[in-house]
XYZ file of N, CA and C in Angstrom:
651
model
N -108.096 102.358 144.287
C -107.910 103.397 145.294
C -106.738 103.073 146.203
N -106.633 101.773 146.603
C -105.551 101.361 147.480
C -104.194 101.556 146.809
N -104.147 101.263 145.473
C -102.892 101.412 144.744
C -102.444 102.861 144.707
N -103.387 103.773 144.426
C -103.047 105.200 144.371
C -102.578 105.702 145.725
N -103.247 105.225 146.789
C -102.870 105.652 148.133
C -101.469 105.167 148.486
N -101.144 103.937 148.067
C -99.808 103.395 148.339
C -98.744 104.190 147.606
N -99.033 104.563 146.337
C -98.078 105.379 145.582
C -97.879 106.728 146.240
N -98.969 107.294 146.731
C -98.882 108.592 147.398
C -97.996 108.509 148.629
N -98.124 107.416 149.389
C -97.297 107.248 150.581
C -95.834 107.093 150.213
N -95.558 106.358 149.135
C -94.168 106.141 148.708
C -93.519 107.453 148.292
N -94.234 108.249 147.488
C -93.684 109.519 147.028
C -93.515 110.483 148.192
N -94.470 110.475 149.121
C -94.360 111.348 150.291
C -93.129 110.979 151.118
N -92.902 109.686 151.297
C -91.739 109.236 152.059
C -90.452 109.646 151.364
N -90.428 109.531 150.025
C -89.228 109.914 149.271
C -88.957 111.404 149.394
N -90.028 112.206 149.336
C -89.870 113.657 149.466
C -89.320 114.028 150.840
N -89.833 113.384 151.886
C -89.351 113.647 153.236
C -87.901 113.235 153.394
N -87.518 112.119 152.755
C -86.138 111.647 152.825
C -85.193 112.645 152.164
N -85.577 113.162 150.992
C -84.742 114.150 150.306
C -84.645 115.436 151.102
N -85.749 115.856 151.687
C -85.742 117.081 152.480
C -84.831 116.926 153.688
N -84.859 115.747 154.327
C -83.998 115.503 155.472
C -82.538 115.504 155.067
N -82.241 114.945 153.895
C -80.863 114.924 153.410
C -80.363 116.327 153.142
N -81.232 117.176 152.549
C -80.844 118.547 152.230
C -80.609 119.359 153.489
N -81.331 119.025 154.578
C -81.202 119.785 155.812
C -79.849 119.577 156.471
N -79.186 118.437 156.170
C -77.870 118.175 156.724
C -76.817 118.678 155.742
N -76.281 119.850 156.010
C -75.345 120.471 155.086
C -74.072 119.651 154.961
N -73.468 119.726 153.799
C -72.249 118.993 153.516
C -71.392 119.852 152.589
N -70.069 119.651 152.605
C -69.155 120.402 151.755
C -68.444 119.438 150.816
N -68.451 119.763 149.523
C -67.768 118.950 148.523
C -66.585 119.713 147.958
N -65.572 118.968 147.499
C -64.343 119.549 146.979
C -64.226 119.302 145.482
N -63.773 120.331 144.739
C -63.533 120.208 143.302
C -62.113 120.696 143.002
N -61.360 119.927 142.247
C -60.042 120.368 141.794
C -60.034 120.587 140.285
N -61.218 120.560 139.677
C -61.393 120.838 138.254
C -62.374 121.997 138.114
N -61.972 123.045 137.413
C -62.864 124.184 137.231
C -64.109 123.799 136.449
N -63.953 122.964 135.413
C -65.105 122.566 134.604
C -66.101 121.750 135.426
N -65.603 120.875 136.299
C -66.497 120.086 137.143
C -67.227 120.974 138.140
N -66.523 121.948 138.695
C -67.153 122.880 139.629
C -68.263 123.673 138.939
N -67.966 124.227 137.773
C -68.953 125.046 137.061
C -70.164 124.227 136.633
N -69.959 122.935 136.380
C -71.077 122.071 135.997
C -72.000 121.784 137.174
N -71.485 121.943 138.394
C -72.269 121.626 139.588
C -72.989 122.831 140.172
N -72.695 124.031 139.671
C -73.261 125.254 140.238
C -74.001 126.046 139.163
N -74.547 127.176 139.546
C -75.226 128.052 138.588
C -74.965 129.508 138.975
N -75.226 130.404 138.012
C -75.136 131.847 138.270
C -73.814 132.244 138.937
N -72.714 131.839 138.328
C -71.403 132.131 138.900
C -70.956 133.559 138.583
N -70.516 134.264 139.615
C -69.904 135.577 139.449
C -68.422 135.477 139.734
N -67.598 136.237 139.029
C -66.151 136.157 139.180
C -65.583 137.521 139.551
N -64.753 137.539 140.587
C -64.000 138.733 140.952
C -62.572 138.512 140.456
N -62.150 139.269 139.443
C -60.834 139.073 138.837
C -59.712 139.753 139.610
N -60.039 140.726 140.454
C -59.082 141.543 141.214
C -58.230 142.451 140.323
N -58.587 142.551 139.052
C -57.777 143.363 138.133
C -57.870 144.856 138.423
N -58.853 145.254 139.238
C -58.980 146.662 139.598
C -58.062 147.054 140.760
N -57.404 146.071 141.368
C -56.571 146.354 142.531
C -55.175 146.811 142.115
N -54.619 147.799 142.785
C -53.235 148.201 142.507
C -52.265 147.196 143.110
N -51.062 147.126 142.563
C -50.034 146.272 143.153
C -49.379 147.078 144.264
N -50.036 147.021 145.420
C -49.641 147.865 146.549
C -50.427 147.426 147.776
N -50.111 148.010 148.927
C -50.866 147.741 150.144
C -52.300 148.228 149.976
N -53.269 147.435 150.432
C -54.684 147.734 150.204
C -55.449 148.076 151.475
N -54.846 147.851 152.629
C -55.619 147.986 153.857
C -56.529 146.777 153.999
N -57.606 146.937 154.703
C -58.559 145.843 154.860
C -59.357 146.010 156.144
N -60.461 145.260 156.250
C -61.013 144.364 155.224
C -61.617 145.132 154.047
N -61.851 144.396 152.944
C -62.419 145.001 151.745
C -63.786 144.385 151.461
N -64.739 145.220 151.069
C -66.036 144.739 150.612
C -65.998 144.638 149.095
N -66.265 143.439 148.571
C -66.081 143.180 147.155
C -67.353 142.610 146.531
N -67.360 142.595 145.191
C -68.445 141.998 144.419
C -67.887 140.963 143.466
N -68.618 139.874 143.327
C -68.337 138.868 142.300
C -69.639 138.682 141.531
N -69.760 139.364 140.397
C -71.038 139.387 139.703
C -72.075 140.069 140.574
N -73.203 139.393 140.809
C -74.280 139.968 141.616
C -74.126 139.670 143.105
N -73.072 138.939 143.470
C -72.869 138.562 144.868
C -71.914 139.534 145.566
N -72.105 139.695 146.859
C -71.201 140.503 147.670
C -70.495 139.613 148.682
N -69.321 140.054 149.104
C -68.585 139.333 150.132
C -67.544 140.269 150.739
N -66.927 139.817 151.813
C -65.865 140.565 152.479
C -64.587 139.734 152.459
N -63.456 140.382 152.205
C -62.170 139.690 152.271
C -61.283 140.431 153.261
N -60.576 139.664 154.100
C -59.731 140.263 155.124
C -58.453 139.455 155.288
N -57.497 140.067 155.961
C -56.251 139.396 156.312
C -56.325 139.022 157.786
N -56.094 137.745 158.077
C -56.217 137.268 159.456
C -54.855 136.805 159.950
N -54.379 137.423 161.020
C -53.067 137.093 161.562
C -52.421 138.313 162.178
N -51.127 138.489 161.913
C -50.382 139.585 162.527
C -50.723 140.946 161.937
N -51.092 140.988 160.656
C -51.357 142.262 159.988
C -52.737 142.263 159.341
N -53.512 143.327 159.496
C -54.832 143.396 158.866
C -54.769 143.845 157.407
N -53.555 144.062 156.898
C -53.401 144.650 155.568
C -53.350 143.582 154.473
N -54.188 143.745 153.467
C -54.133 142.923 152.269
C -53.189 143.590 151.265
N -52.795 142.833 150.248
C -51.832 143.377 149.286
C -52.219 142.966 147.876
N -52.167 143.912 146.948
C -52.405 143.610 145.543
C -51.136 143.069 144.910
N -51.239 141.935 144.228
C -50.080 141.322 143.589
C -50.399 141.117 142.116
N -49.436 140.549 141.362
C -49.682 140.250 139.962
C -48.667 140.879 139.041
N -48.856 140.607 137.762
C -47.962 141.145 136.736
C -48.791 141.632 135.551
N -48.381 142.714 134.948
C -49.106 143.243 133.803
C -50.496 143.701 134.189
N -51.488 143.301 133.409
C -52.870 143.698 133.671
C -53.638 142.651 134.468
N -53.007 141.516 134.765
C -53.661 140.442 135.519
C -53.252 140.554 136.980
N -54.068 141.250 137.750
C -53.743 141.457 139.159
C -54.381 140.400 140.035
N -53.770 140.172 141.219
C -54.199 139.136 142.146
C -54.395 139.746 143.528
N -54.803 138.904 144.462
C -55.001 139.339 145.840
C -54.112 138.509 146.757
N -53.409 139.193 147.685
C -52.516 138.513 148.607
C -52.551 139.223 149.958
N -51.629 138.838 150.832
C -51.515 139.462 152.148
C -50.234 140.285 152.221
N -50.163 141.164 153.217
C -48.951 141.942 153.435
C -47.925 141.141 154.240
N -48.418 140.232 155.074
C -47.571 139.373 155.898
C -47.724 137.932 155.408
N -46.615 137.272 155.087
C -46.700 135.930 154.503
C -47.276 134.901 155.468
N -47.243 135.187 156.761
C -47.783 134.252 157.749
C -49.296 134.386 157.941
N -49.891 135.420 157.349
C -51.325 135.647 157.509
C -52.139 134.833 156.518
N -53.429 134.712 156.816
C -54.372 134.031 155.924
C -55.265 135.061 155.245
N -55.636 134.782 154.000
C -56.677 135.557 153.320
C -58.000 134.875 153.637
N -58.957 135.617 154.171
C -60.236 135.032 154.580
C -61.375 135.712 153.826
N -62.155 134.909 153.112
C -63.348 135.373 152.403
C -64.560 135.010 153.243
N -65.438 135.984 153.501
C -66.589 135.744 154.376
C -67.734 136.691 154.016
N -68.811 136.631 154.821
C -69.982 137.512 154.658
C -70.538 137.467 153.233
N -70.660 136.257 152.697
C -71.198 136.100 151.352
C -72.702 136.381 151.313
N -73.191 136.757 150.146
C -74.636 136.886 149.943
C -75.318 135.572 150.325
N -76.555 135.657 150.796
C -77.241 134.484 151.355
C -77.420 133.343 150.360
N -77.457 133.648 149.063
C -77.680 132.597 148.067
C -76.429 131.796 147.749
N -75.273 132.237 148.236
C -74.004 131.599 147.853
C -73.859 130.220 148.490
N -73.552 129.242 147.657
C -73.300 127.874 148.104
C -71.940 127.365 147.650
N -71.344 128.009 146.636
C -70.067 127.555 146.108
C -69.060 128.687 145.999
N -67.800 128.388 146.331
C -66.709 129.349 146.207
C -65.481 128.615 145.677
N -64.824 129.196 144.692
C -63.626 128.579 144.140
C -62.717 129.632 143.548
N -61.596 129.203 143.021
C -60.668 130.146 142.416
C -59.335 129.496 142.133
N -58.378 130.321 141.701
C -57.023 129.854 141.426
C -56.131 130.284 142.591
N -55.467 129.312 143.193
C -54.713 129.544 144.416
C -53.256 129.129 144.214
N -52.337 130.024 144.602
C -50.915 129.757 144.412
C -50.132 130.687 145.324
N -48.826 130.790 145.107
C -47.990 131.644 145.936
C -47.356 132.769 145.152
N -47.048 133.869 145.826
C -46.312 134.974 145.203
C -45.175 135.369 146.131
N -44.208 136.128 145.579
C -43.046 136.526 146.379
C -43.217 137.934 146.934
N -42.175 138.466 147.528
C -42.266 139.765 148.184
C -42.561 140.894 147.197
N -42.252 140.664 145.914
C -42.536 141.664 144.877
C -43.929 141.503 144.278
N -44.669 140.511 144.741
C -46.012 140.276 144.213
C -46.036 139.461 142.942
N -44.934 138.833 142.581
C -44.860 138.013 141.375
C -45.043 136.542 141.729
N -45.485 135.755 140.765
C -45.699 134.329 141.008
C -44.424 133.666 141.508
N -44.576 132.813 142.527
C -43.450 132.053 143.068
C -43.933 130.650 143.396
N -43.180 129.664 142.984
C -43.558 128.282 143.276
C -43.381 128.013 144.768
N -44.315 127.285 145.330
C -44.258 126.945 146.750
C -44.636 125.496 146.951
N -44.445 125.020 148.151
C -44.739 123.623 148.440
C -46.236 123.341 148.458
N -46.999 124.228 149.076
C -48.436 123.960 149.197
C -49.202 125.217 149.598
N -50.512 125.148 149.360
C -51.464 126.156 149.818
C -52.517 125.421 150.638
N -52.829 125.941 151.805
C -53.846 125.319 152.658
C -55.146 126.099 152.540
N -56.225 125.389 152.202
C -57.540 126.016 152.065
C -58.514 125.349 153.030
N -59.244 126.163 153.772
C -60.242 125.640 154.710
C -61.577 126.311 154.462
N -62.571 125.501 154.074
C -63.920 126.008 153.816
C -64.825 125.650 154.987
N -65.760 126.548 155.293
C -66.691 126.305 156.389
C -68.089 126.735 155.977
N -69.089 125.952 156.370
C -70.470 126.342 156.073
C -71.139 126.915 157.314
N -72.422 127.269 157.184
C -73.130 127.958 158.263
C -73.316 127.087 159.502
N -73.200 125.756 159.351
C -73.318 124.851 160.489
C -71.988 124.646 161.198
N -70.934 125.303 160.693
C -69.625 125.166 161.317
C -68.838 123.964 160.846
N -69.337 123.248 159.845
C -68.612 122.099 159.303
C -67.424 122.587 158.480
N -66.282 121.907 158.615
C -65.055 122.322 157.952
C -64.586 121.275 156.944
N -63.973 121.764 155.882
C -63.265 120.894 154.950
C -61.950 121.581 154.607
N -60.835 120.940 154.963
C -59.510 121.490 154.705
C -58.822 120.695 153.606
N -58.221 121.421 152.674
C -57.538 120.780 151.547
C -56.140 121.365 151.396
N -55.167 120.488 151.244
C -53.780 120.897 151.053
C -53.464 120.795 149.565
N -53.303 121.941 148.922
C -53.004 121.993 147.489
C -51.494 121.929 147.305
N -50.997 120.797 146.804
C -49.560 120.596 146.678
C -49.021 121.197 145.383
N -47.848 121.806 145.471
C -47.130 122.369 144.319
C -48.051 123.197 143.413
N -48.702 124.206 143.953
C -49.670 124.989 143.163
C -49.000 125.821 142.077
N -49.724 125.997 140.985
C -49.313 126.897 139.910
C -50.431 127.910 139.695
N -50.235 128.833 138.774
C -51.272 129.833 138.492
C -52.521 129.201 137.885
N -52.421 127.946 137.447
C -53.564 127.245 136.854
C -54.223 126.274 137.832
N -53.856 126.348 139.109
C -54.394 125.417 140.113
C -55.746 125.909 140.633
N -56.805 125.251 140.205
C -58.162 125.627 140.626
C -58.631 124.704 141.737
N -59.273 125.297 142.741
C -59.936 124.531 143.799
C -61.281 125.192 144.066
N -62.326 124.367 144.180
C -63.649 124.886 144.476
C -64.305 124.101 145.592
N -65.156 124.757 146.343
C -65.898 124.118 147.435
C -67.382 124.383 147.227
N -68.177 123.374 147.486
C -69.624 123.477 147.310
C -70.320 122.959 148.557
N -71.195 123.776 149.145
C -71.916 123.386 150.348
C -73.402 123.235 150.049
N -74.031 122.225 150.636
C -75.476 122.064 150.461
C -76.246 123.045 151.334
N -75.551 123.685 152.267
C -76.141 124.755 153.071
C -75.414 126.057 152.796
N -75.774 127.093 153.515
C -75.154 128.400 153.303
C -73.645 128.336 153.512
N -72.904 128.991 152.613
C -71.444 129.021 152.704
C -71.035 130.113 153.687
N -70.123 129.796 154.605
C -69.722 130.765 155.621
C -68.427 131.489 155.251
N -67.320 130.761 155.154
C -66.058 131.427 154.862
C -65.040 130.465 154.267
N -64.018 131.043 153.641
C -62.917 130.298 153.053
C -61.614 130.978 153.452
N -60.708 130.226 154.085
C -59.406 130.750 154.514
C -58.309 130.146 153.650
N -57.358 130.978 153.245
C -56.261 130.557 152.364
C -54.941 130.965 153.001
N -54.004 130.021 153.145
C -52.715 130.349 153.751
C -51.609 129.486 153.155
N -50.365 129.903 153.411
C -49.203 129.115 152.994
C -48.543 128.445 154.188
N -49.174 128.507 155.333
C -48.668 127.884 156.562
C -47.250 128.349 156.889
N -46.971 129.621 156.622
C -45.694 130.201 157.010
C -44.495 129.771 156.190
N -44.706 129.307 154.960
C -43.569 128.930 154.117
C -42.682 130.158 153.860
N -41.395 129.968 153.910
C -40.453 131.072 153.751
C -40.500 131.622 152.322
N -40.698 132.939 152.216
C -40.667 133.607 150.925
C -41.897 133.419 150.054
N -42.991 132.852 150.615
C -44.202 132.598 149.822
C -45.401 133.246 150.503
N -46.151 134.037 149.748
C -47.358 134.684 150.249
C -48.589 134.017 149.624
N -49.682 133.792 150.387
C -50.900 133.200 149.813
C -51.527 134.160 148.801
N -51.889 133.629 147.628
C -52.349 134.480 146.530
C -53.553 133.843 145.841
N -54.493 134.693 145.442
C -55.740 134.221 144.813
C -55.999 135.024 143.554
N -56.484 134.329 142.530
C -56.894 135.003 141.299
C -58.267 134.478 140.874
N -59.072 135.365 140.298
C -60.377 134.997 139.725
C -61.230 134.180 140.699
N -61.645 134.805 141.774
C -62.512 134.135 142.747
C -63.897 133.930 142.141
N -64.359 132.676 142.130
C -65.689 132.329 141.603
C -66.661 132.152 142.763
N -67.791 132.834 142.700
C -68.813 132.747 143.731
C -70.118 132.324 143.055
N -70.757 131.281 143.600
C -71.869 130.660 142.868
C -73.038 130.297 143.760
N -74.199 130.197 143.124
C -75.373 129.605 143.748
C -75.486 128.180 143.233
N -76.460 127.439 143.739
C -76.676 126.072 143.291
C -78.136 125.934 142.881
N -78.424 125.393 141.695
C -79.820 125.223 141.294
C -80.522 124.208 142.165
N -81.802 124.425 142.395
C -82.584 123.441 143.137
C -82.635 122.146 142.350
N -82.443 120.995 142.997
C -82.493 119.727 142.276
C -83.832 119.533 141.583
N -83.801 119.048 140.343
C -85.035 118.820 139.590
C -85.899 117.768 140.266
N -85.256 116.921 141.061
C -86.007 115.855 141.734
C -87.079 116.424 142.636
N -86.763 117.525 143.332
C -87.759 118.114 144.220
C -88.994 118.542 143.443
N -88.773 119.179 142.304
C -89.892 119.617 141.487
C -90.711 118.450 140.977
N -90.036 117.378 140.565
C -90.736 116.195 140.077
C -91.564 115.552 141.182
N -90.978 115.472 142.375
C -91.711 114.863 143.483
C -92.931 115.693 143.869
N -92.743 117.017 143.931
C -93.875 117.872 144.275
C -94.966 117.786 143.216
N -94.536 117.715 141.945
C -95.505 117.566 140.870
C -96.254 116.256 140.973
N -95.536 115.189 141.317
C -96.163 113.884 141.469
C -97.146 113.860 142.618
N -96.763 114.504 143.714
C -97.669 114.569 144.854
C -98.950 115.307 144.502
N -98.797 116.429 143.794
C -99.975 117.198 143.406
C -100.875 116.430 142.463
N -100.280 115.711 141.489
C -101.063 114.954 140.521
C -101.815 113.821 141.193
N -101.141 113.078 142.081
C -101.810 111.977 142.759
C -102.919 112.486 143.679
N -102.645 113.620 144.341
C -103.676 114.189 145.194
C -104.904 114.586 144.389
N -104.687 115.172 143.197
C -105.781 115.573 142.333
C -106.576 114.358 141.856
N -105.847 113.275 141.466
C -106.511 112.057 140.996
C -107.333 111.416 142.107
N -106.775 111.433 143.342
C -107.493 110.855 144.469
C -108.778 111.612 144.748
N -108.715 112.953 144.686
C -109.915 113.761 144.914
C -110.964 113.488 143.854
N -110.543 113.314 142.588
C -111.485 113.059 141.500
C -112.171 111.721 141.700
N -111.372 110.702 142.104
C -111.974 109.388 142.286
C -112.962 109.377 143.444
N -112.615 110.110 144.520
C -113.532 110.204 145.642
C -114.822 110.904 145.209
N -114.693 111.934 144.393
C -115.867 112.670 143.934
C -116.767 111.765 143.097
N -116.163 110.927 142.261
C -116.955 110.028 141.424
C -117.693 108.996 142.265
N -117.063 108.527 143.366
C -117.699 107.540 144.208
C -118.929 108.116 144.905
N -118.875 109.427 145.155
C -120.034 110.068 145.809
C -121.065 110.444 144.766
């Protein structure tokens, strides 16, 4: 009986420790699309291919799979701009000094990523020195990443253990370069299997303890 009780205390302590860790939100960075997708689940993608290569106004309410979010231009102009070439359209700003801000995500969203680079005044790809990305979660914690020499294949993803709040993208006023995004990925995160195992263990030990007590009576 003493052994079972000790095991129950150990598992209970472990469960409380994991719960406390989960309560403290944290933001992780991914520069590999495959690594990001392996860490999340139920990813929806907004390709922006429905956008015209023209001024879009803003803010815009968008969908990425089953998730909803809002995208806006933050700075001197509230106008977003459709960029791209051919049938592969992108999202940018009307003013190169402005930031593209993604916010108001569905409550289940924990991860946001995409391809980030620069475009020129005609909306075509243009090489730039860097793209600045700042992710924030519901607790106000920030993670800023400077993406150096971005190309159209430059993926960056952010994953929060708590609710995701917003993601800002800018070129920090680089001359002739507008912040541009393609294929925004919005994701949930599966519950860790450890929680299920611990809860199952707690239930099993509790059941065994009750049975042993019943036999003693």
